Coordinates of C-alpha atoms and ligand atoms in Angstrom, one line a residue:
X17 CA -0.1 0.0 0.0
X18 CA 2.0 3.2 -1.5
X19 CA -1.3 4.8 0.0
X20 CA -4.2 4.2 0.8
X21 CA -7.4 4.2 2.9
X22 CA -10.1 6.9 3.0
X23 CA -11.0 8.6 6.3
X24 CA -13.3 11.6 6.8
X25 CA -11.5 14.8 7.7
X26 CA -12.4 15.9 10.9
X27 CA -15.0 18.9 10.9
X28 CA -15.1 18.5 7.2
X29 CA -17.1 16.6 4.3
X30 CA -13.7 15.9 2.5
X31 CA -12.0 12.7 2.0
X32 CA -8.5 12.3 2.3
X33 CA -6.0 9.8 1.0
X34 CA -3.4 8.3 3.5
X35 CA 0.0 7.6 2.2
X36 CA 2.0 4.7 3.5
X37 CA 5.7 3.7 3.0
X38 CA 5.1 0.3 1.2
X39 CA 8.4 -1.0 2.7
X40 CA 7.5 -0.3 6.3
X41 CA 3.7 0.2 6.6
X42 CA 4.3 3.7 8.1
X43 CA 2.2 6.8 7.5
X44 CA 3.8 9.3 5.4
X45 CA 1.1 11.9 5.0
X46 CA -2.3 12.5 3.6
X47 CA -3.7 14.5 0.7
X48 CA -7.2 15.6 0.0
X49 CA -9.6 13.8 -2.6
X50 CA -10.4 16.8 -4.7
X51 CA -13.8 17.7 -5.8
X52 CA -15.1 17.9 -9.3
X53 CA -15.2 21.8 -8.7
X54 CA -11.7 21.9 -7.5
X55 CA -10.6 20.0 -10.6
X56 CA -12.5 22.3 -12.8
X57 CA -11.0 25.3 -11.2
X58 CA -7.5 24.0 -11.8
X59 CA -8.1 23.4 -15.3
X60 CA -9.4 26.8 -16.0
X61 CA -6.3 28.4 -14.0
X62 CA -4.2 26.3 -16.3
X63 CA -6.1 27.6 -19.3
X64 CA -5.5 31.2 -18.2
X65 CA -1.9 30.8 -17.8
X66 CA -1.6 28.8 -21.2
X67 CA -2.7 31.7 -23.1
X68 CA 0.5 33.7 -22.2
X69 CA 2.5 30.9 -22.2
X70 CA 1.8 29.5 -25.8
X71 CA 2.6 33.2 -27.1
X72 CA 6.2 32.6 -26.1
X73 CA 8.7 31.3 -28.9
X74 CA 9.4 27.7 -28.4
X75 CA 13.1 28.6 -27.7
X76 CA 12.0 30.8 -24.9
X77 CA 9.7 27.9 -23.5
X78 CA 12.6 25.5 -23.7
X79 CA 14.8 27.8 -21.9
X80 CA 12.5 28.2 -18.9
X81 CA 11.9 24.5 -19.0
X82 CA 15.7 24.3 -18.6
X83 CA 15.4 26.0 -15.2
X84 CA 12.9 23.0 -14.1
X85 CA 15.4 20.6 -15.4
X86 CA 18.2 22.2 -13.2
X87 CA 16.1 22.0 -10.1
X88 CA 15.3 18.6 -10.9
X89 CA 19.0 17.8 -11.1
X90 CA 20.0 19.9 -8.1
X91 CA 17.4 18.2 -5.8
X92 CA 17.8 14.6 -7.3
X93 CA 18.6 13.2 -4.1
X94 CA 15.3 14.6 -2.4
X95 CA 13.5 13.4 -5.3
X96 CA 14.8 9.8 -5.1
X97 CA 14.1 9.7 -1.4
X98 CA 10.5 10.5 -1.8
X99 CA 10.1 8.2 -4.6
X100 CA 11.8 5.3 -2.7
X101 CA 9.9 6.2 0.5
X102 CA 6.2 6.3 -1.1
X103 CA 6.9 4.0 -3.9
X104 CA 9.1 1.1 -2.6
X105 CA 11.7 1.7 -5.6
X106 CA 15.5 1.3 -4.9
X107 CA 17.3 4.7 -4.7
X108 CA 19.3 3.6 -7.7
X109 CA 16.4 2.8 -10.0
X110 CA 14.7 6.2 -8.8
X111 CA 17.7 8.1 -9.9
X112 CA 18.2 6.5 -13.3
X113 CA 14.7 5.5 -14.4
X114 CA 12.8 8.4 -13.2
X115 CA 15.0 11.6 -12.3
X116 CA 17.7 11.1 -15.0
X117 CA 15.0 10.2 -17.4
X118 CA 13.0 13.4 -17.2
X119 CA 16.2 15.5 -17.0
X120 CA 17.1 13.7 -20.2
X121 CA 14.0 14.5 -21.7
X122 CA 13.8 18.2 -20.9
X123 CA 17.4 18.4 -22.4
X124 CA 16.9 16.4 -25.4
X125 CA 13.5 18.2 -26.5
X126 CA 14.7 21.4 -25.0
X127 CA 17.4 21.5 -27.8
X128 CA 15.0 20.4 -30.5
X129 CA 11.7 21.2 -30.0
X130 CA 12.0 24.6 -32.2
X131 CA 13.0 22.5 -35.1
X132 CA 10.5 19.7 -34.4
X133 CA 7.6 22.1 -34.2
X134 CA 8.7 24.6 -36.9
X135 CA 6.4 25.0 -39.7
X136 CA 6.6 22.0 -42.1
X137 CA 6.4 22.8 -46.0
X138 CA 4.1 20.4 -48.0
X139 CA 5.3 20.6 -51.9
X140 CA 2.4 20.2 -54.0
X141 CA 2.8 17.8 -56.8
X142 CA -0.1 19.2 -59.0
X143 CA -1.1 22.7 -57.8
X144 CA 2.3 24.2 -58.4
X145 CA 0.8 27.7 -58.3
X146 CA 0.1 27.3 -54.7
X147 CA 1.9 26.6 -51.4
X148 CA 0.9 24.4 -48.4
X149 CA 2.6 24.2 -44.9
X150 CA 1.6 22.6 -41.6
X151 CA 1.9 24.6 -38.4
X152 CA 1.6 23.2 -34.9
X153 CA -0.6 24.9 -32.5
X154 CA -0.6 23.9 -29.0
X155 CA -3.8 22.2 -28.0
X156 CA -4.5 24.0 -24.8
X157 CA -4.5 22.1 -21.5
X158 CA -3.4 18.6 -21.3
X159 CA -4.6 16.4 -18.6
X160 CA -2.2 13.7 -17.7
X161 CA -3.7 10.6 -15.4
X162 CA -0.7 8.8 -14.1
X163 CA 0.0 5.5 -12.6
X164 CA 2.1 4.4 -9.5
X165 CA 4.7 2.3 -10.8
X166 CA 6.6 5.4 -12.3
X167 CA 5.3 8.2 -10.2
X168 CA 7.8 10.9 -11.2
X169 CA 9.0 10.1 -14.7
X170 CA 5.7 9.5 -16.2
X171 CA 3.5 12.5 -15.4
X172 CA 6.7 14.9 -15.5
X173 CA 8.2 13.3 -18.6
X174 CA 4.8 14.0 -20.4
X175 CA 4.4 17.5 -18.6
X176 CA 7.8 18.6 -19.7
X177 CA 6.7 17.7 -23.4
X178 CA 3.2 19.2 -23.3
X179 CA 4.8 22.5 -21.6
X180 CA 7.5 22.7 -24.5
X181 CA 4.7 22.2 -26.9
X182 CA 2.9 25.3 -25.5
X183 CA 0.2 23.5 -23.1
X184 CA -0.9 24.0 -19.7
X185 CA -0.8 20.7 -17.6
X186 CA -3.1 19.2 -14.9
X187 CA -1.7 15.9 -13.2
X188 CA -4.0 13.4 -11.7
X189 CA -1.3 11.0 -9.9
X190 CA -2.3 7.7 -8.8
X191 CA -3.7 7.5 -5.4
X192 CA -1.0 5.3 -4.4
X193 CA 1.6 8.0 -5.0
X194 CA 0.3 11.4 -4.5
X195 CA 3.1 12.8 -2.3
X196 CA 5.6 12.2 -5.1
X197 CA 3.2 14.4 -7.6
X198 CA 3.0 17.1 -4.6
X199 CA 6.9 17.0 -4.8
X200 CA 6.9 17.4 -8.4
X201 CA 4.6 20.5 -8.1
X202 CA 6.7 22.0 -5.4
X203 CA 10.0 21.5 -7.6
X204 CA 8.1 22.9 -10.6
X205 CA 7.2 25.9 -8.4
X206 CA 10.7 26.4 -7.5
X207 CA 11.7 26.7 -11.0
X208 CA 10.0 30.1 -11.6
X209 CA 7.7 28.9 -14.2
X210 CA 4.1 30.3 -14.0
X211 CA 2.3 28.7 -11.1
X212 CA -0.9 28.1 -12.4
X213 CA 0.4 26.6 -15.8
X214 CA 1.2 23.1 -14.0
X215 CA -1.5 21.7 -11.3
X216 CA -1.7 18.8 -9.6
X217 CA -5.4 17.5 -8.6
X218 CA -5.2 14.6 -5.9
X219 CA -8.1 11.8 -5.6
X220 CA -8.9 8.4 -6.8
X221 CA -10.3 7.2 -10.1
X222 CA -13.3 9.7 -10.0
X223 CA -11.1 12.4 -9.8
X224 CA -9.4 11.4 -13.0
X225 CA -12.8 10.9 -14.6
X226 CA -13.6 14.6 -13.5
X227 CA -10.3 15.7 -15.1
X228 CA -11.4 14.5 -18.4
X229 CA -15.0 16.0 -18.0
X230 CA -13.4 19.4 -16.9
X231 CA -12.7 20.8 -20.2
X232 CA -9.1 19.5 -21.2
X233 CA -8.0 19.5 -24.6
X234 CA -5.7 16.5 -24.6
X235 CA -5.5 13.4 -22.4
X236 CA -2.6 11.3 -21.7
X237 CA -3.5 8.2 -19.6
X238 CA -0.9 5.5 -18.3
X239 CA -2.3 2.5 -16.5
X240 CA -4.5 -0.8 -16.9
X241 CA -6.0 -1.9 -20.0
X242 CA -9.5 -2.0 -18.1
X243 CA -9.2 1.7 -17.2
X244 CA -7.6 2.8 -20.4
X245 CA -10.6 1.6 -22.2
X246 CA -12.8 3.7 -20.0
X247 CA -10.7 6.6 -20.4
X248 CA -10.5 6.5 -24.1
X249 CA -14.4 5.9 -24.2
X250 CA -14.8 9.1 -22.1
X251 CA -12.7 11.2 -24.3
X252 CA -14.3 9.8 -27.6
X253 CA -17.6 11.0 -25.9
X254 CA -16.3 14.3 -25.7
X255 CA -14.0 14.0 -28.8
X256 CA -11.0 15.0 -26.9
X257 CA -7.9 13.0 -28.6
X258 CA -6.0 11.1 -26.2
X259 CA -3.0 8.6 -25.9
X260 CA -3.4 5.7 -23.5
X261 CA -0.4 3.7 -22.6
X262 CA -1.6 0.3 -21.3
X263 CA -0.4 -3.2 -20.1
X264 CA 2.1 -5.2 -21.5
X265 CA 3.0 -8.9 -21.5
X266 CA 6.5 -8.6 -22.8
X267 CA 7.9 -12.1 -24.2
X268 CA 11.6 -12.6 -24.4
X269 CA 12.8 -15.0 -27.1
X270 CA 16.1 -16.7 -26.2
X271 CA 17.6 -18.3 -29.4
X272 CA 19.8 -21.3 -29.5
X273 CA 22.8 -18.9 -30.3
X274 CA 22.2 -16.6 -27.4
X275 CA 25.3 -15.4 -25.3
X276 CA 23.9 -17.1 -22.1
X277 CA 25.7 -15.1 -19.4
X278 CA 24.5 -11.6 -20.6
X279 CA 21.3 -12.9 -21.4
X280 CA 20.7 -14.5 -17.9
X281 CA 21.6 -11.1 -16.5
X282 CA 19.7 -9.0 -18.8
X283 CA 16.5 -11.2 -17.9
X284 CA 17.0 -10.9 -14.1
X285 CA 17.2 -7.1 -14.6
X286 CA 14.5 -7.0 -17.0
X287 CA 12.0 -9.1 -14.7
X288 CA 13.0 -7.7 -11.3
X289 CA 13.8 -4.1 -11.8
X290 CA 11.3 -1.9 -9.9
X291 CA 10.0 -5.2 -8.3
X292 CA 8.6 -6.3 -11.9
X293 CA 6.1 -3.4 -11.7
X294 CA 7.0 -2.2 -15.2
X295 CA 4.6 -2.2 -18.2
X296 CA 7.6 -3.8 -20.3
X297 CA 9.0 -6.0 -17.5
X298 CA 10.0 -9.5 -18.9
X299 CA 6.8 -11.2 -18.3
X300 CA 7.4 -14.4 -20.4
X301 CA 10.6 -16.4 -21.5
X302 CA 10.4 -18.7 -24.5
X303 CA 14.0 -20.6 -24.4
X304 CA 15.2 -22.7 -27.1
X305 CA 15.2 -26.3 -25.9
X306 CA 18.9 -26.5 -26.6
X307 CA 19.7 -23.8 -24.1
X308 CA 16.5 -24.1 -21.8
X309 CA 18.5 -26.0 -18.9
X310 CA 21.6 -23.9 -19.0
X311 CA 19.7 -20.5 -19.3
X312 CA 17.4 -21.6 -16.3
X313 CA 20.4 -22.5 -14.1
X314 CA 22.1 -19.1 -15.2
X315 CA 19.0 -17.1 -14.5
X316 CA 18.5 -18.8 -10.9
X317 CA 22.1 -18.0 -10.1
X318 CA 21.8 -14.3 -11.1
X319 CA 18.3 -14.3 -9.3
X320 CA 19.8 -15.7 -6.2
X321 CA 22.3 -13.2 -6.0
X322 CA 19.9 -10.3 -5.8
X323 CA 19.7 -8.2 -2.3
X324 CA 16.2 -7.3 -1.6
X325 CA 15.0 -5.1 1.2
X326 CA 15.1 -1.5 2.4
X327 CA 14.8 0.5 -0.9
X328 CA 16.4 3.6 0.4
X329 CA 20.0 1.6 0.9
X330 CA 22.2 2.0 -2.0
X331 CA 22.9 -1.9 -1.9
X332 CA 19.6 -2.9 -2.4
X333 CA 18.8 -4.4 -5.8
X334 CA 15.2 -5.1 -5.4
X335 CA 12.9 -2.9 -3.4
X336 CA 9.4 -3.4 -2.2
X337 CA 6.0 -3.6 -4.2
X338 CA 4.0 -0.4 -4.2
X339 CA 0.5 -1.8 -3.7
X340 CA -0.7 -4.6 -1.6
X341 CA -3.5 -5.7 -4.2
X342 CA -0.8 -6.1 -6.7
X343 CA 0.9 -8.4 -4.6
X344 CA -2.1 -10.4 -4.1
X345 CA -2.4 -10.6 -7.8
X346 CA 1.2 -11.9 -8.0
X347 CA 0.6 -14.4 -5.4
X348 CA -2.4 -15.7 -7.4
X349 CA -0.6 -16.0 -10.5
X350 CA 2.1 -17.9 -9.0
X351 CA -0.2 -20.4 -7.2
X352 CA -2.3 -20.9 -10.3
X353 CA 0.9 -21.7 -12.2
X354 CA 2.4 -23.9 -9.5
X355 CA -1.1 -25.6 -9.3
X356 CA -0.9 -26.3 -13.2
X357 CA 2.6 -27.8 -13.0
X358 CA 5.3 -25.0 -13.0
X359 CA 8.1 -25.5 -10.9
X360 CA 9.4 -22.8 -8.2
X361 CA 13.1 -22.7 -9.1
X362 CA 13.7 -19.9 -6.6
X363 CA 11.3 -17.3 -4.6
X364 CA 7.7 -18.1 -5.0
X365 CA 6.5 -16.1 -1.9
X366 CA 6.1 -12.9 -0.1
X367 CA 8.8 -12.1 2.8
X368 CA 7.5 -11.8 6.2
X369 CA 7.0 -8.5 7.9
X370 CA 5.1 -5.3 7.5
X371 CA 6.8 -4.5 4.1
X372 CA 5.5 -5.5 0.7
X373 CA 8.1 -7.6 -0.2
X374 CA 7.8 -10.6 -2.9
X375 CA 10.8 -12.6 -3.4
X376 CA 12.3 -12.4 -7.0
X377 CA 10.8 -15.7 -8.5
X378 CA 12.0 -17.9 -11.5
X379 CA 9.1 -20.5 -12.7
X380 CA 10.3 -23.3 -14.9
X381 CA 8.2 -25.9 -17.0
X382 CA 5.7 -23.1 -17.7
X383 CA 3.0 -23.7 -20.4
X384 CA 1.4 -21.0 -22.7
X385 CA -2.2 -21.9 -21.1
X386 CA -1.1 -20.7 -17.8
X387 CA -2.3 -17.4 -16.4
X388 CA 1.2 -16.5 -15.7
X389 CA 2.0 -16.9 -19.2
X390 CA -1.3 -14.9 -20.6
X391 CA -2.1 -12.3 -18.0
X392 CA -0.2 -9.4 -16.9
X393 CA 1.7 -10.2 -13.7
X394 CA 3.2 -6.8 -12.8
X395 CA 5.5 -8.4 -10.2
X396 CA 8.8 -9.8 -9.7
X397 CA 8.0 -13.1 -11.3
X398 CA 9.9 -14.7 -14.5
X399 CA 8.0 -17.6 -16.1
X400 CA 10.0 -19.5 -18.5
X401 CA 9.0 -22.1 -21.1
X402 CA 10.8 -24.5 -23.2
X403 CA 10.1 -24.0 -27.0
X404 CA 11.3 -26.2 -30.0
X405 CA 12.5 -23.5 -32.2
X406 CA 12.3 -20.0 -33.0
X407 CA 9.2 -20.5 -35.1
X408 CA 7.6 -21.6 -32.1
X409 CA 8.9 -18.8 -30.0
X410 CA 7.6 -16.2 -32.4
X411 CA 4.1 -17.9 -32.7
X412 CA 3.8 -18.0 -28.9
X413 CA 5.2 -14.5 -28.6
X414 CA 2.3 -13.1 -30.9
X415 CA -0.3 -15.2 -29.0
X416 CA -1.2 -12.4 -26.7
X417 CA -3.8 -9.7 -26.5
X418 CA -1.2 -7.3 -25.5
X419 CA 1.7 -5.9 -27.6
X420 CA 3.7 -3.2 -26.0
X421 CA 7.6 -4.4 -25.9
X422 CA 9.3 -7.7 -26.6
X423 CA 12.9 -9.0 -26.5
X424 CA 15.1 -11.3 -28.6
X425 CA 18.3 -12.7 -27.5
X426 CA 20.8 -13.9 -30.1
X427 CA 24.4 -13.5 -30.9
X428 CA 23.4 -12.8 -34.5
X429 CA 22.0 -9.5 -34.7
X430 CA 20.6 -9.7 -38.1
X431 CA 18.8 -12.7 -37.3
X432 CA 17.8 -10.9 -34.2
X433 CA 16.4 -8.0 -36.2
X434 CA 14.5 -10.6 -38.7
X435 CA 12.8 -11.9 -35.6
X436 CA 11.9 -8.7 -33.9
X437 CA 10.2 -7.3 -37.0
X438 CA 7.9 -10.5 -36.9
X439 CA 6.8 -9.7 -33.4
X440 CA 3.7 -7.7 -32.8
X441 CA 4.8 -5.1 -30.3
X442 CA 5.3 -1.4 -30.3
X443 CA 9.0 -1.8 -29.8
X444 CA 11.2 -4.8 -29.8
X445 CA 14.8 -4.7 -28.4
X446 CA 17.6 -7.3 -29.5
X447 CA 20.0 -8.4 -26.6
X448 CA 18.7 -5.7 -24.1
X449 CA 15.4 -5.1 -21.8
X450 CA 13.4 -2.2 -20.7
X451 CA 15.8 0.7 -21.7
X452 CA 14.0 2.4 -24.8
X453 CA 11.5 4.4 -22.7
X454 CA 14.8 6.4 -21.6
X455 CA 15.6 7.0 -25.1
X456 CA 13.5 10.2 -25.9
X457 CA 14.3 9.9 -29.7
X458 CA 12.2 6.7 -30.0
X459 CA 8.5 6.3 -29.9
X460 CA 6.9 4.7 -27.0
X461 CA 3.6 2.8 -27.2
X462 CA 2.0 -0.4 -27.8
X463 CA -0.4 -2.3 -30.5
X464 CA -3.4 -4.6 -29.7
X465 CA -4.8 -4.0 -26.4
X466 CA -1.6 -2.1 -25.1
X467 CA -2.7 1.3 -26.1
X468 CA -3.3 3.8 -28.7
X469 CA -0.9 6.8 -29.8
X470 CA 2.5 7.0 -29.1
X471 CA 4.5 9.4 -26.8
X472 CA 8.1 10.3 -27.1
X473 CA 10.2 10.9 -30.4
X474 CA 9.3 14.0 -32.8
X475 CA 5.8 12.4 -33.3
X476 CA 5.0 12.3 -29.7
X477 CA 5.9 16.2 -29.4
X478 CA 3.9 17.1 -32.5
X479 CA 0.9 15.2 -31.2
X480 CA 0.6 17.5 -28.2
X481 CA -0.3 20.3 -30.9
X482 CA -3.0 20.6 -33.2
X483 CA -1.6 20.3 -36.7
X484 CA -3.1 22.7 -38.6
X485 CA -2.6 23.4 -42.7
X486 CA -2.3 26.8 -44.7
X487 CA -2.5 26.9 -48.2
X488 CA -1.7 29.9 -50.1
X489 CA -1.1 31.6 -53.6
X490 CA 2.4 31.5 -55.0
X491 CA 1.4 32.8 -58.3
X492 CA -1.6 35.1 -58.5
X493 CA -3.6 34.5 -61.4
X494 CA -6.7 36.5 -62.5
X495 CA -9.0 33.5 -62.3
X496 CA -8.4 29.6 -61.9
X497 CA -9.2 27.4 -64.6
X498 CA -11.9 25.5 -62.7
X499 CA -14.0 28.5 -61.5
X500 CA -17.4 29.6 -62.9
X501 CA -18.6 29.7 -65.5
X502 CA -18.6 26.3 -66.5
X503 CA -18.9 25.5 -70.2
X504 CA -18.4 23.0 -72.9
X505 CA -15.1 24.8 -73.8
X506 CA -13.8 24.4 -70.2
X507 CA -14.8 20.8 -69.8
X508 CA -13.0 19.9 -73.2
X509 CA -9.8 21.8 -72.1
X510 CA -9.9 19.9 -68.5
X511 CA -10.4 16.5 -70.3
X512 CA -7.4 17.3 -72.4
X513 CA -5.4 18.3 -69.7
X514 CA -6.4 15.3 -67.4
X515 CA -5.5 12.9 -70.4
X516 CA -1.9 14.7 -70.8
X517 CA -1.3 14.5 -66.9
X518 CA -2.4 10.9 -66.4
X519 CA -1.2 9.8 -69.8
Ligands
LIG605 P1 -5.5 2.0 -13.1 O1 -5.5 1.8 -14.7 O2 -7.0 1.5 -12.5 O3 -5.2 3.6 -12.8 C1 -4.2 4.4 -13.6 C2 -4.7 5.9 -13.2 O4 -6.1 6.1 -13.5 C3 -4.6 6.1 -11.8 O5 -4.3 7.4 -11.6 C4 -6.0 6.1 -11.3 O6 -6.5 6.6 -10.1 C5 -6.9 6.5 -12.5 N1 -8.2 6.2 -12.8 C6 -8.8 5.0 -12.2 N2 -10.2 4.9 -12.7 C7 -10.4 6.2 -13.6 C8 -11.4 6.5 -14.3 N3 -12.4 5.9 -14.2 N4 -11.2 7.6 -15.1 C9 -10.0 8.3 -15.2 N5 -8.9 7.7 -14.4 C10 -9.2 6.7 -13.6 O7 -4.3 1.1 -12.5 P2 -4.3 0.7 -11.2 O8 -3.2 1.6 -10.3 O9 -5.6 0.2 -10.3 O10 -3.5 -0.7 -11.5 C11 -4.3 -1.9 -11.9 C12 -3.5 -2.7 -12.9 O11 -2.8 -1.8 -14.0 C13 -2.1 -3.3 -12.3 O12 -2.4 -4.3 -11.8 C14 -1.3 -3.2 -13.6 O13 -1.3 -4.6 -14.1 C15 -1.7 -2.2 -14.5 N6 -1.0 -0.9 -14.3 C16 0.0 -0.8 -15.7 C17 0.5 0.4 -15.8 C18 1.4 0.6 -17.1 O14 2.4 1.3 -16.8 N7 1.0 0.4 -18.1 C19 0.7 1.1 -14.5 C20 0.1 1.0 -13.5 C21 -0.8 -0.2 -13.3 P3 -6.4 5.9 -8.7 O15 -5.1 5.1 -8.7 O16 -6.3 6.9 -7.8 O17 -7.5 4.8 -8.6

């Protein structure tokens, strides 16, 4: 439980959300569950501030967002502590997967946004007397509904891009991690950017629903497929464009010629980083039968070396899970798999004590029909299945309703790329895991039920703008050939012209 329990605030009608440290169960603080009116007011304030902000040249916006980046870098240690305390993530992961990611995104797009958002000419192939171009107009206020697994980098990364594109931002963090969002607002305010331009509204699901209904112009949602569908439907009802980044069930294909030492280490990191609570965690491994035994042994060795415990300690590899309900889901998945014949090769159960610790778990002898191979686990569990050959691995990798990310391990990079191109996923990495969310140049998003739209990459920045088209005359003629009055003569001339053009 990164948070949660509602209680009535004494002497008021307001519910509050109590935040807890998932590693100890200790209460960290509380935030109000904000009302529909408060959410509407936040959007209205962001809209007012956005009018002036959008009038600034992109370079000026980038310069000012550089100040936010500087505050984030200067106060990195404090942010990592907040993430570790409320989210259960290790300090090292908080630094590399959250703080660094936002700092890099702000720097990368800060340098390039003016080029990416510069008007783009469209050469017209037929209408040579006219010119066309696209220009990119900020959408207005972007609502960001964020999950608990990356409570800083997801909302702040999206916010940095939305602000660069000239928008105002209102973030609704997960009820599990509201204090981190508050910390983000504190950092933002310390950067000297206009206070109302970036707002945080705290609450549960209904607060997220209220944000969609509060007059926002674009919505970025990250979370479960079930809630994502509700969000997309609510946006559709209001004709608000949205990006929904949903669940994953990332397969890892281990070919017969893989470097097994590197693969085992990569898989352990890919499955257990952030206690497996990553939408692109390694969630199922398909190992070629010729290497299955050796790979499994090496993965178990690598897993057994991991140090689990207090996320705030520098030497901890695996921290706590964020949410008690999520840990129950992980237990259910493991129990179902074991009941169906999977073998626990290491781990397999929660640790004792008050903290939400689930031992990094490797399951052998898994089959495709087990829940652990089909449904999202979102916890530190790596199920491994033996496959006859790479063809079977590709078929099984694609046998899923989700398609966010996939991994291929082979010493032959060309072969890895050929296999990667056949996998139904938004991104595929050869011989590595997780990393590309941290590569701002590359698009992020899934196919199938893993979501709609892409964040990051030049397209991700442009999507935060309305793409508008202007068409103008380069050569002013007295009249155009196809204007009134129509006549047989005009018809004849047009017919000749068409026959000549399409000859
Ligand atoms: P949800 O998808 O339910 O929540 C994500 C965000 O949406 C939270 O801020 C949540 O608020 C908010 N929300 C909930 N209901 C609505 C609604 N009707 N309208 C608008 N916003 C809403 O995820 P959970 O936190 O409940 O996690 C459930 C599962 O989702 C996990 O078991 C995991 O499998 C998956 N997940 C996937 C993530 C990813 O990165 N793709 C991230 C997190 C979870 P609140 O939290 O306050 O309810």
